[in-house]
Coordinates of N, CA and C in Angstrom, one line a residue:
M158 N 120.9 95.0 102.8 CA 121.6 96.3 102.7 C 122.3 96.5 104.0
K159 N 123.5 96.8 104.0 CA 124.3 97.1 105.2 C 124.5 98.6 105.2
L160 N 123.9 99.2 106.2 CA 124.0 100.6 106.4 C 125.3 100.9 107.2
V161 N 125.9 102.0 106.9 CA 127.1 102.5 107.6 C 127.1 104.0 107.7
T162 N 127.8 104.6 108.6 CA 128.1 106.0 108.7 C 129.6 106.1 108.3
F163 N 129.9 107.0 107.4 CA 131.3 107.1 107.0 C 131.7 108.6 106.8
S164 N 132.9 108.8 106.7 CA 133.4 110.1 106.3 C 134.6 110.0 105.4
T165 N 134.8 111.0 104.6 CA 136.0 111.2 103.8 C 136.7 112.4 104.2
T166 N 136.0 113.3 104.9 CA 136.5 114.5 105.5 C 136.0 114.5 106.9
S167 N 135.7 115.7 107.4 CA 135.2 115.8 108.8 C 133.6 115.6 108.9
R168 N 132.9 115.6 107.8 CA 131.5 115.4 107.8 C 131.1 114.0 107.7
L169 N 130.2 113.6 108.6 CA 129.7 112.2 108.6 C 128.5 112.1 107.7
R170 N 128.5 110.9 106.9 CA 127.4 110.7 105.9 C 126.9 109.3 106.0
P171 N 125.6 109.1 105.7 CA 125.1 107.7 105.6 C 125.5 107.0 104.3
G172 N 125.7 105.7 104.4 CA 126.1 105.0 103.2 C 125.6 103.5 103.3
L173 N 125.7 102.9 102.1 CA 125.5 101.5 102.0 C 126.7 100.8 101.5
V174 N 127.0 99.7 102.1 CA 128.2 98.9 101.7 C 127.7 98.0 100.4
L175 N 128.5 98.2 99.3 CA 128.2 97.5 98.1 C 129.5 96.7 97.8
D176 N 129.5 95.8 96.9 CA 130.7 95.0 96.5 C 131.7 96.0 95.8
T177 N 131.2 97.1 95.2 CA 132.0 98.0 94.5 C 132.5 99.2 95.3
G178 N 132.0 99.3 96.6 CA 132.4 100.4 97.4 C 131.3 100.9 98.3
I179 N 131.4 102.1 98.8 CA 130.4 102.6 99.8 C 129.6 103.6 99.0
L180 N 128.3 103.4 98.9 CA 127.3 104.3 98.2 C 127.0 105.4 99.2
D181 N 127.3 106.6 98.7 CA 126.9 107.8 99.5 C 125.4 108.1 99.4
L182 N 124.7 107.8 100.4 CA 123.2 107.9 100.3 C 122.7 109.3 100.1
E183 N 123.4 110.3 100.7 CA 122.9 111.7 100.5 C 123.0 112.0 99.1
E184 N 124.2 111.7 98.5 CA 124.4 112.1 97.0 C 123.5 111.2 96.1
A185 N 123.3 109.9 96.5 CA 122.5 109.0 95.7 C 121.0 109.5 95.7
F186 N 120.5 109.9 96.9 CA 119.1 110.4 97.0 C 119.0 111.7 96.2
A187 N 119.9 112.6 96.2 CA 119.9 113.8 95.5 C 119.9 113.5 94.0
W188 N 120.7 112.6 93.5 CA 120.7 112.2 92.1 C 119.4 111.6 91.7
F189 N 118.9 110.7 92.5 CA 117.6 110.0 92.2 C 116.5 111.0 92.1
E190 N 116.4 112.0 93.0 CA 115.4 113.0 92.9 C 115.5 113.8 91.7
Q191 N 116.7 114.2 91.4 CA 117.0 115.0 90.1 C 116.5 114.2 88.9
E192 N 116.8 112.9 88.9 CA 116.4 112.1 87.7 C 114.9 111.9 87.6
Q193 N 114.3 111.7 88.8 CA 112.9 111.4 88.8 C 111.9 112.6 88.8
R194 N 112.3 113.6 89.5 CA 111.4 114.7 89.7 C 111.9 116.1 89.4
G195 N 113.2 116.2 89.1 CA 113.8 117.5 89.0 C 114.5 117.9 90.3
L196 N 115.1 119.1 90.3 CA 115.8 119.5 91.4 C 115.0 119.6 92.7
I197 N 115.6 119.2 93.8 CA 115.0 119.2 95.1 C 116.0 119.8 96.1
S198 N 115.5 120.6 97.0 CA 116.4 121.2 98.0 C 116.9 120.2 99.0
R199 N 118.0 120.6 99.7 CA 118.5 119.7 100.8 C 117.4 119.5 101.9
D200 N 116.7 120.6 102.2 CA 115.6 120.4 103.2 C 114.5 119.4 102.7
G201 N 114.2 119.5 101.4 CA 113.3 118.6 100.8 C 113.8 117.1 100.8
L202 N 115.1 117.0 100.6 CA 115.7 115.6 100.7 C 115.6 115.1 102.1
E203 N 115.9 115.9 103.1 CA 115.8 115.5 104.5 C 114.3 115.1 104.9
E204 N 113.4 115.9 104.4 CA 112.0 115.6 104.7 C 111.6 114.3 104.1
R205 N 112.0 114.0 102.9 CA 111.6 112.7 102.2 C 112.4 111.5 102.8
Y206 N 113.7 111.7 103.0 CA 114.6 110.5 103.3 C 115.1 110.6 104.8
G207 N 114.9 111.6 105.5 CA 115.4 111.7 106.8 C 116.9 112.1 106.8
R208 N 117.5 112.0 107.9 CA 118.9 112.4 108.1 C 119.7 111.3 108.6
G209 N 120.8 111.0 107.9 CA 121.7 109.9 108.4 C 121.1 108.5 108.3
V210 N 121.8 107.6 109.0 CA 121.3 106.2 109.0 C 120.0 106.1 109.7
L211 N 119.8 106.8 110.7 CA 118.5 106.8 111.4 C 117.3 107.2 110.5
G212 N 117.6 108.2 109.6 CA 116.6 108.7 108.7 C 116.3 107.6 107.7
F213 N 117.3 106.8 107.3 CA 117.0 105.6 106.4 C 116.0 104.7 107.1
I214 N 116.3 104.4 108.3 CA 115.4 103.5 109.1 C 114.0 104.1 109.2
E215 N 113.9 105.3 109.6 CA 112.6 106.0 109.8 C 111.8 106.2 108.5
H216 N 112.5 106.3 107.3 CA 111.8 106.5 106.0 C 112.2 105.3 105.1
E217 N 112.1 104.1 105.7 CA 112.6 102.9 105.0 C 112.0 102.7 103.6
Q218 N 110.8 102.8 103.4 CA 110.2 102.5 102.1 C 110.7 103.4 101.1
A219 N 110.7 104.8 101.3 CA 111.2 105.7 100.3 C 112.7 105.5 100.1
C220 N 113.5 105.3 101.2 CA 114.9 105.1 101.1 C 115.3 103.8 100.3
R221 N 114.6 102.7 100.6 CA 114.9 101.4 99.9 C 114.6 101.5 98.4
T222 N 113.4 102.2 98.1 CA 113.1 102.3 96.7 C 114.1 103.1 96.0
A223 N 114.5 104.2 96.5 CA 115.5 105.1 95.9 C 116.9 104.4 95.8
A224 N 117.3 103.8 96.9 CA 118.6 103.1 96.9 C 118.6 101.9 95.9
T225 N 117.6 101.1 95.8 CA 117.5 100.0 94.9 C 117.6 100.5 93.4
H226 N 116.9 101.6 93.1 CA 117.0 102.2 91.8 C 118.4 102.7 91.5
V227 N 119.0 103.4 92.4 CA 120.4 103.9 92.2 C 121.4 102.8 92.0
I228 N 121.3 101.7 92.8 CA 122.2 100.6 92.6 C 122.0 100.0 91.3
A229 N 120.8 99.8 90.8 CA 120.5 99.2 89.5 C 121.1 100.1 88.4
E230 N 121.0 101.4 88.6 CA 121.5 102.4 87.6 C 123.0 102.4 87.6
L231 N 123.6 102.2 88.8 CA 125.1 102.1 88.9 C 125.6 100.9 88.2
T232 N 124.9 99.8 88.4 CA 125.3 98.5 87.8 C 125.2 98.6 86.3
A233 N 124.2 99.3 85.8 CA 124.0 99.4 84.3 C 124.9 100.5 83.7
G234 N 125.6 101.2 84.6 CA 126.5 102.3 84.1 C 125.8 103.6 83.8
R235 N 124.6 103.8 84.3 CA 123.8 105.0 84.0 C 123.8 106.0 85.1
A236 N 124.5 105.7 86.2 CA 124.5 106.6 87.3 C 126.0 107.1 87.5
P237 N 126.2 108.3 88.0 CA 127.5 108.8 88.2 C 128.4 107.9 89.1
K238 N 129.6 107.6 88.7 CA 130.5 106.8 89.5 C 130.9 107.5 90.8
G239 N 130.7 108.9 90.8 CA 131.0 109.6 92.0 C 130.1 109.4 93.2
L240 N 129.1 108.6 93.0 CA 128.2 108.2 94.1 C 128.8 107.2 95.0
L241 N 129.8 106.5 94.5 CA 130.6 105.4 95.2 C 131.9 105.9 95.7
H242 N 132.2 105.5 96.9 CA 133.5 105.8 97.5 C 134.3 104.5 97.6
D243 N 135.6 104.5 97.4 CA 136.5 103.4 97.6 C 136.4 103.1 99.1
A244 N 136.1 101.9 99.5 CA 135.9 101.5 100.9 C 137.3 101.7 101.7
S245 N 138.4 101.6 101.0 CA 139.7 101.7 101.6 C 140.0 103.2 101.9
K246 N 139.3 104.1 101.3 CA 139.6 105.5 101.5 C 138.6 106.3 102.3
V247 N 137.7 105.6 103.0 CA 136.8 106.2 103.9 C 137.0 105.7 105.4
T248 N 136.5 106.5 106.3 CA 136.6 106.1 107.7 C 135.2 105.7 108.1
L249 N 135.0 104.5 108.7 CA 133.7 104.1 109.2 C 133.5 104.5 110.6
H250 N 132.3 104.9 111.0 CA 131.9 105.3 112.3 C 130.8 104.5 112.8
S251 N 130.4 104.7 114.1 CA 129.2 104.0 114.6 C 128.0 104.4 113.7
P252 N 127.2 103.4 113.3 CA 126.1 103.7 112.4 C 125.1 104.8 112.9
I253 N 124.8 104.7 114.2 CA 123.8 105.7 114.7 C 124.4 106.4 115.9

């Protein structure tokens, strides 16, 4: 898994580089939690997955589990395509 920090606007977000684009980890984790447990607050997401790329590293087990599930669901066509960003339309930043 290649972690990146990216932006499409002025807000920096954590992501994973996939063959099909950049997976927005904040949105992916929110979707995963909704599918698995029901709605969770942004504070709850940060508590479970951390914040940014460093949060992914600090909460590696939970983040890897969720990311792997989301990637499988995207591949099977069962996850929203909006979780992916066209790599040519984002700006990459220093990961941490």
